[in-house]
mmCIF file of C-alpha atoms in Angstrom:
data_model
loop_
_atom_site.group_PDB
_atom_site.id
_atom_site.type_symbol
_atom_site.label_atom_id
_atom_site.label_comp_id
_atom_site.label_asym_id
_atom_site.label_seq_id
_atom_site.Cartn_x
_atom_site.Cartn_y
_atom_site.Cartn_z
ATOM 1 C CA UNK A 1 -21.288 78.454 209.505
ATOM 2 C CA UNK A 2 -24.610 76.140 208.343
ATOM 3 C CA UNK A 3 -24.527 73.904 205.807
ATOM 4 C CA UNK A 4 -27.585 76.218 204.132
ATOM 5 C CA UNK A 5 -25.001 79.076 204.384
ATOM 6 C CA UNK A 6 -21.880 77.417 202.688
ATOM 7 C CA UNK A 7 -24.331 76.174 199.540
ATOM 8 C CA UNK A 8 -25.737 79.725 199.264
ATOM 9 C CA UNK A 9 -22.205 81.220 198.852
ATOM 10 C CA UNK A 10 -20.765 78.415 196.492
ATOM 11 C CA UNK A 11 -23.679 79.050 193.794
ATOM 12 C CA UNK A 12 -22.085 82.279 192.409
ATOM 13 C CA UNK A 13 -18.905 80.485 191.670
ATOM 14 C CA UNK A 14 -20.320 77.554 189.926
ATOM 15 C CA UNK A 15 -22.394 79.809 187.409
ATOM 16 C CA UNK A 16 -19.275 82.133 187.049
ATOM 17 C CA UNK A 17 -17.631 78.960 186.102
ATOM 18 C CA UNK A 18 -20.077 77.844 183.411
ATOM 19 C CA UNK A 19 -19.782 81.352 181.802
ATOM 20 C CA UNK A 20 -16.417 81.360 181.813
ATOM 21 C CA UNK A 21 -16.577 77.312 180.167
ATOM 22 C CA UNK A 22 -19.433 79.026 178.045
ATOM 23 C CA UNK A 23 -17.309 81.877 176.661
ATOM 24 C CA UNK A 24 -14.232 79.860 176.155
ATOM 25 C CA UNK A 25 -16.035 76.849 173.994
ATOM 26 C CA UNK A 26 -17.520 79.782 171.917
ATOM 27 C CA UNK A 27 -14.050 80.948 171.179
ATOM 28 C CA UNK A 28 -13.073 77.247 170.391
ATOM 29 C CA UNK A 29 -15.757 76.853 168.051
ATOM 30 C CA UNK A 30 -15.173 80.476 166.623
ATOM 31 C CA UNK A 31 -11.325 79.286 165.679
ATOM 32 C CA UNK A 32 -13.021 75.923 164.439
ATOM 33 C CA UNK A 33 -15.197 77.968 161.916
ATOM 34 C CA UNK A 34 -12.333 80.294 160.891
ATOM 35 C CA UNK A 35 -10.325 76.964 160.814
ATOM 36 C CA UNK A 36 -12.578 75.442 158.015
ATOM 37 C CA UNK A 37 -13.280 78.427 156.837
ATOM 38 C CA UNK A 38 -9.615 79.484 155.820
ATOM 39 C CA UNK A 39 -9.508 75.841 154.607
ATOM 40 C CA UNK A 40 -12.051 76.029 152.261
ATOM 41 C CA UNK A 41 -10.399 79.049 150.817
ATOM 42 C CA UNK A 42 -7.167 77.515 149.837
ATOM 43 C CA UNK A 43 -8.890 74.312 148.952
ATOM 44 C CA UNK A 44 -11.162 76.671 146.129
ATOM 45 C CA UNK A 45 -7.384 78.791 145.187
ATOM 46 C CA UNK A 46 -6.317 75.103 144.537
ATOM 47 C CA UNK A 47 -8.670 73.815 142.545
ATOM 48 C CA UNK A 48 -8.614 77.478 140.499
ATOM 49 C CA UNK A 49 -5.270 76.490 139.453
ATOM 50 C CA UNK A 50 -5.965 72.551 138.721
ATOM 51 C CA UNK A 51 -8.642 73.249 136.720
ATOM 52 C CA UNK A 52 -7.474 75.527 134.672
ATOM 53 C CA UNK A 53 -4.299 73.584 133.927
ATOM 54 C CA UNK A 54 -6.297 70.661 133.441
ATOM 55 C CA UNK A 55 -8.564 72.558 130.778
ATOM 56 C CA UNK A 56 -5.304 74.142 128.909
ATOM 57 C CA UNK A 57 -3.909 70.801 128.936
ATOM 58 C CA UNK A 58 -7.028 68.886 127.621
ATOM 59 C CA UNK A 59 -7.581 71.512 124.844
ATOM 60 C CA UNK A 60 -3.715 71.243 123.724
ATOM 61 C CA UNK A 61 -4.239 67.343 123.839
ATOM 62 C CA UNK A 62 -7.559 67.481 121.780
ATOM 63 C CA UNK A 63 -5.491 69.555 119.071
ATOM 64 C CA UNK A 64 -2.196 68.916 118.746
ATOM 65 C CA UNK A 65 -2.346 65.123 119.242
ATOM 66 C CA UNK A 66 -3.304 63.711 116.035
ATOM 67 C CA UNK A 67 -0.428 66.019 114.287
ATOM 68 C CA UNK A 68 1.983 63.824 116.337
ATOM 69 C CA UNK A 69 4.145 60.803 114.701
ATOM 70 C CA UNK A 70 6.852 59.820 113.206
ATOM 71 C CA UNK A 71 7.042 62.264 110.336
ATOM 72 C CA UNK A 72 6.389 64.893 112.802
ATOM 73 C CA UNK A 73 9.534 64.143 114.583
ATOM 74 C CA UNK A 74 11.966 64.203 111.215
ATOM 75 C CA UNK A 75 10.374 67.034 108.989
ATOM 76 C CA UNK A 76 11.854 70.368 109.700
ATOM 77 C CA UNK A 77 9.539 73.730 109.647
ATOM 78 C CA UNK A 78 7.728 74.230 106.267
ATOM 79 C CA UNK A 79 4.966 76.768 104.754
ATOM 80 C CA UNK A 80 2.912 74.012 104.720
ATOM 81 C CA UNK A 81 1.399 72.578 107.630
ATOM 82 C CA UNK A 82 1.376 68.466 106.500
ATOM 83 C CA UNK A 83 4.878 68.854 105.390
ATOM 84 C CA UNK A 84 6.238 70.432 108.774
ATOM 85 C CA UNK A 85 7.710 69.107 111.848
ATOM 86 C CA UNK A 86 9.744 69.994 114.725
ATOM 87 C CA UNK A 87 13.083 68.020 114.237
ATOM 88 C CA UNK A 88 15.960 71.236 114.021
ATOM 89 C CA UNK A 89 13.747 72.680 117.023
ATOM 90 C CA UNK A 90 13.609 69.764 118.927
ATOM 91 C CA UNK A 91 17.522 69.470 118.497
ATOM 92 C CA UNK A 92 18.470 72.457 119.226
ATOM 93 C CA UNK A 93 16.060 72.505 122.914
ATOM 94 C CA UNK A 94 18.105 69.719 123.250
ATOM 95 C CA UNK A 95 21.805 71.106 122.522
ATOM 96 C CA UNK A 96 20.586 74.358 124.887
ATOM 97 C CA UNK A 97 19.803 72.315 127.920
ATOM 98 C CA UNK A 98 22.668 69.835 127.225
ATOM 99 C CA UNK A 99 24.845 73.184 128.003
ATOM 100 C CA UNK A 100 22.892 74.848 130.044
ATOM 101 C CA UNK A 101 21.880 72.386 132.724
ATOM 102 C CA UNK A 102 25.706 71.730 133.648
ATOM 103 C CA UNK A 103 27.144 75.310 133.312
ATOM 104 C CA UNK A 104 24.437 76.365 135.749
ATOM 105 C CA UNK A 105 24.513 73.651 138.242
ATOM 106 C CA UNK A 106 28.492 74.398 138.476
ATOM 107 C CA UNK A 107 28.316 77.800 138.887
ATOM 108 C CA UNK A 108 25.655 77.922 141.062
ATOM 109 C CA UNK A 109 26.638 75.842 143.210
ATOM 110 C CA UNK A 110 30.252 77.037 143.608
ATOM 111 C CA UNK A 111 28.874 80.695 144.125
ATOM 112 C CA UNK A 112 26.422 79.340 147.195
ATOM 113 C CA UNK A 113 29.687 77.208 148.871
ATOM 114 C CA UNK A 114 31.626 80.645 148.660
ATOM 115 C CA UNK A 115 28.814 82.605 150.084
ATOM 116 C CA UNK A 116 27.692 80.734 152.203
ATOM 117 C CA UNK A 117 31.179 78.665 153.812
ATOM 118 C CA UNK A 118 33.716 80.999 152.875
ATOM 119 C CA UNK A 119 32.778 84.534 152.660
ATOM 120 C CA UNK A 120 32.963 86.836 155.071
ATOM 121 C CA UNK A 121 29.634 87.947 156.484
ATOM 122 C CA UNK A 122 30.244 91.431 156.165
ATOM 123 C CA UNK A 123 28.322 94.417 153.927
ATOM 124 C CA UNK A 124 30.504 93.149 150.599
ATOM 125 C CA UNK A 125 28.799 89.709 151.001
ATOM 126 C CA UNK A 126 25.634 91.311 152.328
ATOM 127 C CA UNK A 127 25.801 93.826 149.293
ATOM 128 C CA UNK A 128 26.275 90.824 146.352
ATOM 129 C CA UNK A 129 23.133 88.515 148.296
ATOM 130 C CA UNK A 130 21.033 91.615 147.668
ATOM 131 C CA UNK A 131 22.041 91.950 143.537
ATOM 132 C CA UNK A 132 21.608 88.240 143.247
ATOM 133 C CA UNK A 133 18.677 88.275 145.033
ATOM 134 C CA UNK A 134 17.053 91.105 142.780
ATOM 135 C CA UNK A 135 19.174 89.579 139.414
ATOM 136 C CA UNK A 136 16.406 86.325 140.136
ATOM 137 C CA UNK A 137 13.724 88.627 139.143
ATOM 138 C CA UNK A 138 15.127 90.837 136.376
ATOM 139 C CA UNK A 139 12.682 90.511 132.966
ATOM 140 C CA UNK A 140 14.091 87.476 130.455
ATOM 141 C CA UNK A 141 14.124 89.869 127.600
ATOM 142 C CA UNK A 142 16.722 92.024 129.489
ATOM 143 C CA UNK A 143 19.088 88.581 129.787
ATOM 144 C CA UNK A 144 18.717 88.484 125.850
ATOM 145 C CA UNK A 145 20.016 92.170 125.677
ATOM 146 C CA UNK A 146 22.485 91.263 127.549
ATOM 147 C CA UNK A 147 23.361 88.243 125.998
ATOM 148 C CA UNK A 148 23.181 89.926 122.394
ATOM 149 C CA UNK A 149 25.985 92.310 122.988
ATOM 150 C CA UNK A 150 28.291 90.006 125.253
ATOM 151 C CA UNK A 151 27.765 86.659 123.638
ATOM 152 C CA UNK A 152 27.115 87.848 119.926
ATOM 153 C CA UNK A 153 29.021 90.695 119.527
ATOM 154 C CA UNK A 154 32.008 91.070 122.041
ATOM 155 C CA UNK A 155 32.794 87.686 122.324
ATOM 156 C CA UNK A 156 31.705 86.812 118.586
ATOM 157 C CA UNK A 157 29.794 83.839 119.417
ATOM 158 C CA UNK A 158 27.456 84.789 116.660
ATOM 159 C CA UNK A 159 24.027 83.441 116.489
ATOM 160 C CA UNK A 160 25.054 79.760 117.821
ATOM 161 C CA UNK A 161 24.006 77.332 120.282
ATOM 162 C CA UNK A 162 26.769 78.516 122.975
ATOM 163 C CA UNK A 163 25.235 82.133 122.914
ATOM 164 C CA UNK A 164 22.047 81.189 123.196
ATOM 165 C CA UNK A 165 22.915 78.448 125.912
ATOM 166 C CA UNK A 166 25.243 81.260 127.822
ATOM 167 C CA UNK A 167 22.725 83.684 127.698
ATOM 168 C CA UNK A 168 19.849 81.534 129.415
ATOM 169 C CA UNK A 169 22.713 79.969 131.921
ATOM 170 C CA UNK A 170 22.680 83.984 133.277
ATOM 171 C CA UNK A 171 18.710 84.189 133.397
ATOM 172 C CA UNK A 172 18.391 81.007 135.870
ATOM 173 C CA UNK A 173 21.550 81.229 137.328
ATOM 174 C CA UNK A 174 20.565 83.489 140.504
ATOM 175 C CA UNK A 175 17.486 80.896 141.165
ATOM 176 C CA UNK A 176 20.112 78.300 141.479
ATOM 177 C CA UNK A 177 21.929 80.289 143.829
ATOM 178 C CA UNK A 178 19.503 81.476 145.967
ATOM 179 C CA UNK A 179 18.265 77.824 146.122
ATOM 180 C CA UNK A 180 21.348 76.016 146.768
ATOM 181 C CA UNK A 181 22.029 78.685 149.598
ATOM 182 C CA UNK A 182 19.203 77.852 151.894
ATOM 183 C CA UNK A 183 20.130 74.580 151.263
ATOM 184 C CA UNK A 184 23.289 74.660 152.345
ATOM 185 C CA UNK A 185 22.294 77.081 155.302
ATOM 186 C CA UNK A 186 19.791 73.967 156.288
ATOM 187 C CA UNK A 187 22.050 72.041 156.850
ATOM 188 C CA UNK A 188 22.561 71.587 160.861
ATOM 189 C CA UNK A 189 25.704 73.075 162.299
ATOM 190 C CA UNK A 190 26.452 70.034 164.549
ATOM 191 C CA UNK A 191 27.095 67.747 161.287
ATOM 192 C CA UNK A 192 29.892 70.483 160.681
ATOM 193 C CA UNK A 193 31.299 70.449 163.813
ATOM 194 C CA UNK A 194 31.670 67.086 164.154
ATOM 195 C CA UNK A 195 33.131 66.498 160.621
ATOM 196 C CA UNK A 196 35.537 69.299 162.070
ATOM 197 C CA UNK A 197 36.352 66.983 165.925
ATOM 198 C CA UNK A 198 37.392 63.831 163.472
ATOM 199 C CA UNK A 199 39.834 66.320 162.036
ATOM 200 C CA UNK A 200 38.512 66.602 158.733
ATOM 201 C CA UNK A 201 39.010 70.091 156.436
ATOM 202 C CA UNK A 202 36.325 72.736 155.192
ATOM 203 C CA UNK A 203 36.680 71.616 151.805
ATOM 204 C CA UNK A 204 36.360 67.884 153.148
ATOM 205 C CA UNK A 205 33.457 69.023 155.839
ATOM 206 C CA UNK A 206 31.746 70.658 152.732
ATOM 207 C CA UNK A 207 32.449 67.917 150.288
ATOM 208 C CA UNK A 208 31.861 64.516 152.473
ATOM 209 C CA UNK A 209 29.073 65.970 154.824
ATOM 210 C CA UNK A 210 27.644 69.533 153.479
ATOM 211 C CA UNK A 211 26.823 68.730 150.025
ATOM 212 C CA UNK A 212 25.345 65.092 150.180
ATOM 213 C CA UNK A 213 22.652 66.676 152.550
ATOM 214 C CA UNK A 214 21.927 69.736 150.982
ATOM 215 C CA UNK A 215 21.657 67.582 147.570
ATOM 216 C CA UNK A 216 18.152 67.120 147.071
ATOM 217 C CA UNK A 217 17.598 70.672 148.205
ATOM 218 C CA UNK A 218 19.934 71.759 145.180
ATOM 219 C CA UNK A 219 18.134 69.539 142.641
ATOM 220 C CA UNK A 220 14.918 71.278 143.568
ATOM 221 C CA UNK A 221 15.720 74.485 142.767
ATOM 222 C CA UNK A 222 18.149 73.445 139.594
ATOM 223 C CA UNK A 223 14.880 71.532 138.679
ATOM 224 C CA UNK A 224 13.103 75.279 138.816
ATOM 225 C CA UNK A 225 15.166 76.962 136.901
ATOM 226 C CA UNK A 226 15.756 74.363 133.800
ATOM 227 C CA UNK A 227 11.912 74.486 133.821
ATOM 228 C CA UNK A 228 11.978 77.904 133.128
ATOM 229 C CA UNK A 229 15.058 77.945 130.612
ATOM 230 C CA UNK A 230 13.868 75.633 128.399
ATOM 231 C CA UNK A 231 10.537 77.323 128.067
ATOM 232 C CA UNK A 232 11.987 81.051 127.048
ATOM 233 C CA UNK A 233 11.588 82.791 124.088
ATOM 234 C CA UNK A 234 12.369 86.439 124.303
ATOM 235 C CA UNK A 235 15.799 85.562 124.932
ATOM 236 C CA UNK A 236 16.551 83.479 122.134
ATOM 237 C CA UNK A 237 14.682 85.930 119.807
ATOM 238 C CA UNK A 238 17.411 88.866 120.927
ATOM 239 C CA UNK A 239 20.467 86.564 120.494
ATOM 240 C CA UNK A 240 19.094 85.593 116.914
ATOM 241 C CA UNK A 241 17.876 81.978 116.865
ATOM 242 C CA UNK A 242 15.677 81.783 113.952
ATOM 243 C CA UNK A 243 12.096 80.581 113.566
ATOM 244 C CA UNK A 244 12.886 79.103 110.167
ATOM 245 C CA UNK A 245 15.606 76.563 109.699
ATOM 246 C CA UNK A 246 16.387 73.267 107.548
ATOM 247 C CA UNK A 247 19.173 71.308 109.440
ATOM 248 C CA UNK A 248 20.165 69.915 112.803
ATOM 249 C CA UNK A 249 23.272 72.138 114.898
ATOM 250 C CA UNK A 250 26.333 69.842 114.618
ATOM 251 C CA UNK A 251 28.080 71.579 117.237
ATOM 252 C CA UNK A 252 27.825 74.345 119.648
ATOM 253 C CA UNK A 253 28.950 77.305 117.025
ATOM 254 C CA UNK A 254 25.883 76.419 114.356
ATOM 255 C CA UNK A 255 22.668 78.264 113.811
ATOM 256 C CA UNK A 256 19.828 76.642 115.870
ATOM 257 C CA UNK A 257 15.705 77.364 116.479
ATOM 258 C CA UNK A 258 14.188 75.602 119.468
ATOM 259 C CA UNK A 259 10.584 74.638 120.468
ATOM 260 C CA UNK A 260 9.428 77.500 122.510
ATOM 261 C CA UNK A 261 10.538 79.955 119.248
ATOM 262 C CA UNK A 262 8.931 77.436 116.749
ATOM 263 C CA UNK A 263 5.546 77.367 118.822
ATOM 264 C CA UNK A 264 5.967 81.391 118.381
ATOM 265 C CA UNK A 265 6.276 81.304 115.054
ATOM 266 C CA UNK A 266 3.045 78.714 114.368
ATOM 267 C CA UNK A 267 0.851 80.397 116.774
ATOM 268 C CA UNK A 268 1.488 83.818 114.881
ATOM 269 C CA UNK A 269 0.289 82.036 111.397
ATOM 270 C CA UNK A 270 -3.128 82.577 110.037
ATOM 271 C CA UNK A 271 -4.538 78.846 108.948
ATOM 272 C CA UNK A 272 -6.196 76.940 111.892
ATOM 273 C CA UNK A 273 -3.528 73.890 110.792
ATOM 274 C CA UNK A 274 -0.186 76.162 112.408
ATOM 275 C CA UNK A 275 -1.925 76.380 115.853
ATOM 276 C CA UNK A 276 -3.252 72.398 115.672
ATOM 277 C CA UNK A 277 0.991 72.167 115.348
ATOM 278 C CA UNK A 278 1.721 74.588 117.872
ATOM 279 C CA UNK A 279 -0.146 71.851 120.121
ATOM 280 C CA UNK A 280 1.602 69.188 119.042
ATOM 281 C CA UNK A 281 5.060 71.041 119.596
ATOM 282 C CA UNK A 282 3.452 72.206 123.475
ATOM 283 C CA UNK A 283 2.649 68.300 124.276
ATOM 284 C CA UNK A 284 6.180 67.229 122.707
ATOM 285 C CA UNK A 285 7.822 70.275 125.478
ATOM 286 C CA UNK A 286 6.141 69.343 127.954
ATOM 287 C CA UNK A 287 7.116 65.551 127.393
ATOM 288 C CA UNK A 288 10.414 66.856 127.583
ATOM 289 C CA UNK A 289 10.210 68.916 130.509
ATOM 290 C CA UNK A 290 8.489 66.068 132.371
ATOM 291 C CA UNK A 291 11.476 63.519 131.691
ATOM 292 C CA UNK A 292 14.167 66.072 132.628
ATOM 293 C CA UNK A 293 12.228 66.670 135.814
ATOM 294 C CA UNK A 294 11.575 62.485 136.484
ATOM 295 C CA UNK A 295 15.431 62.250 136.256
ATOM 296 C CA UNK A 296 16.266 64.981 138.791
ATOM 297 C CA UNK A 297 13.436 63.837 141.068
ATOM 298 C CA UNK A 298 14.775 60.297 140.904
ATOM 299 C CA UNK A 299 18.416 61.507 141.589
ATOM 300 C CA UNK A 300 17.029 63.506 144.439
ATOM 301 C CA UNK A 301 15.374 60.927 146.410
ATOM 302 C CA UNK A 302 18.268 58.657 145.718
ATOM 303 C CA UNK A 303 20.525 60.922 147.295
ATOM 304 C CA UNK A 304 18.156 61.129 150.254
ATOM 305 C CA UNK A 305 17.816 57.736 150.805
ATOM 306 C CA UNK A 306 21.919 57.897 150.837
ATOM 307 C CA UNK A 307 21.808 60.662 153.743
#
């Protein structure tokens, strides 16, 4: 066979080459476009969100923060709006999440160890995952219902700090569990096993080796659902706390208010002056929220420094 001949038949595979080069750097840049494209999309859902927070936040600022001070921290509620202040709410936010924040750490966290290291994976365990599961999504005002005849009435609680701090324990509760679950599950069999070859127990596998690594995972979502207790209103409404009070709870059987039903009650007022205080009260719950959330992030990434 010539040279001529052998050049002749090699030409058709060098331009089927090219196409086939051709088609498949069209395809790369087609996934490059849908690559920035889909990028550009999240980027714009992003900054939806940001925005907006940031304009809620600067028109809250802008109202509420000349209202704030000293006085503002030791008047309690009044009909008039240079006379009032936040101090039995801001106590009794406090006394909630003092009880609330331990009660549902224990129990959820003791219900996510038995489901997830000692239960049986059967249709009884399968069949309690599912209620939780759908329990993390149940309306709050339902939880105050609930709350108003097993606190209040059954268990004559009355309208106190415990019943309202029981009742929001069982509104966040499943979040904690469902959080501190897939931590737990996350954490990699082969720690468990060997715990188990240097002849340790389950209880000491779950307590020296389970826990400490599934920590920060548990703060996360505890951090979650304290965000969202301290923040509810309906509930507290249905178990009774009022949205007019003059003292400070002493302990956990006394009559209490809180922020989120004192911002209720000023928003609902007429004069301009209640909502510039409503503002005041939203910068002085978020403060709040922000330092519980600083000390659970700072506890978390201590803890994973430790593992």
């Amino acid at each position: 066979m010539s040279t001529e001949e052998i050049v002749v038949k090699e030409v058709p595979k060098s331009e089927r080459e090219r196409g086939k080069s051709g088609e498949a750097s069209g395809r790369i840049r087609f996934r490059r476009w849908k690559n920035r494209l889909a990028h550009g999309v999240f980027l714009m859902a992003t900054l939806v969100g940001v925005v907006v927070l940031a304009l809620l936040l600067a028109d809250i600022i802008r109202k509420g923060w000349s209202w704030i001070d000293a006085d503002f921290f030791n008047r309690f509620a009044s009909r008039i709006p240079e006379r009032a202040g936040i101090k039995a709410a801001l106590w009794g936010s406090l006394w909630l999440i003092s009880i609330t924040a331990p009660l549902t750490f224990l129990f959820g966290v003791a219900t996510a160890i038995y489901l997830e290291e000692y239960a049986q994976k059967g249709r009884l365990s399968r069949f309690i995952q599912l209620n939780i599961s759908n329990l993390a999504g149940v309306p709050s005002i339902v939880y105050g219902i609930l709350g108003l005849t097993l606190f209040v009435r059954w268990l004559a609680f009355g309208q106190s700090v415990l019943a309202g701090a029981l009742t929001l324990t069982l509104l966040v509760l499943p979040i904690v569990i469902v959080a501190a679950q897939e931590a737990i599950a996350a954490v990699p069999q082969s720690l468990r096993q060997a715990s188990y070859a240097m002849g340790a127990t389950r209880w000491q596998t779950i307590q020296k080796v389970v826990l400490p690594y599934a920590f920060p995972g548990i703060l996360t979502g505890t951090i979650l659902a304290l965000s969202r207790a301290i923040g509810e209103t309906a509930p507290l409404i249905m178990v009774g706390a009022v949205t007019f009070i003059a003292f400070t709870p002493g302990s956990a059987f006394d009559g209490f208010t809180a922020l989120p039903i004192q911002i209720w009650n000023w928003t609902s007022q007429p004069k301009a002056e209640f909502h510039e205080l409503a503002a005041a009260a939203i910068i002085v719950l978020l403060a709040v929220l922000l330092s519980m959330n600083a000390l659970a992030i700072y506890l978390r990434n201590k803890f994973q420094r430790k593992v």
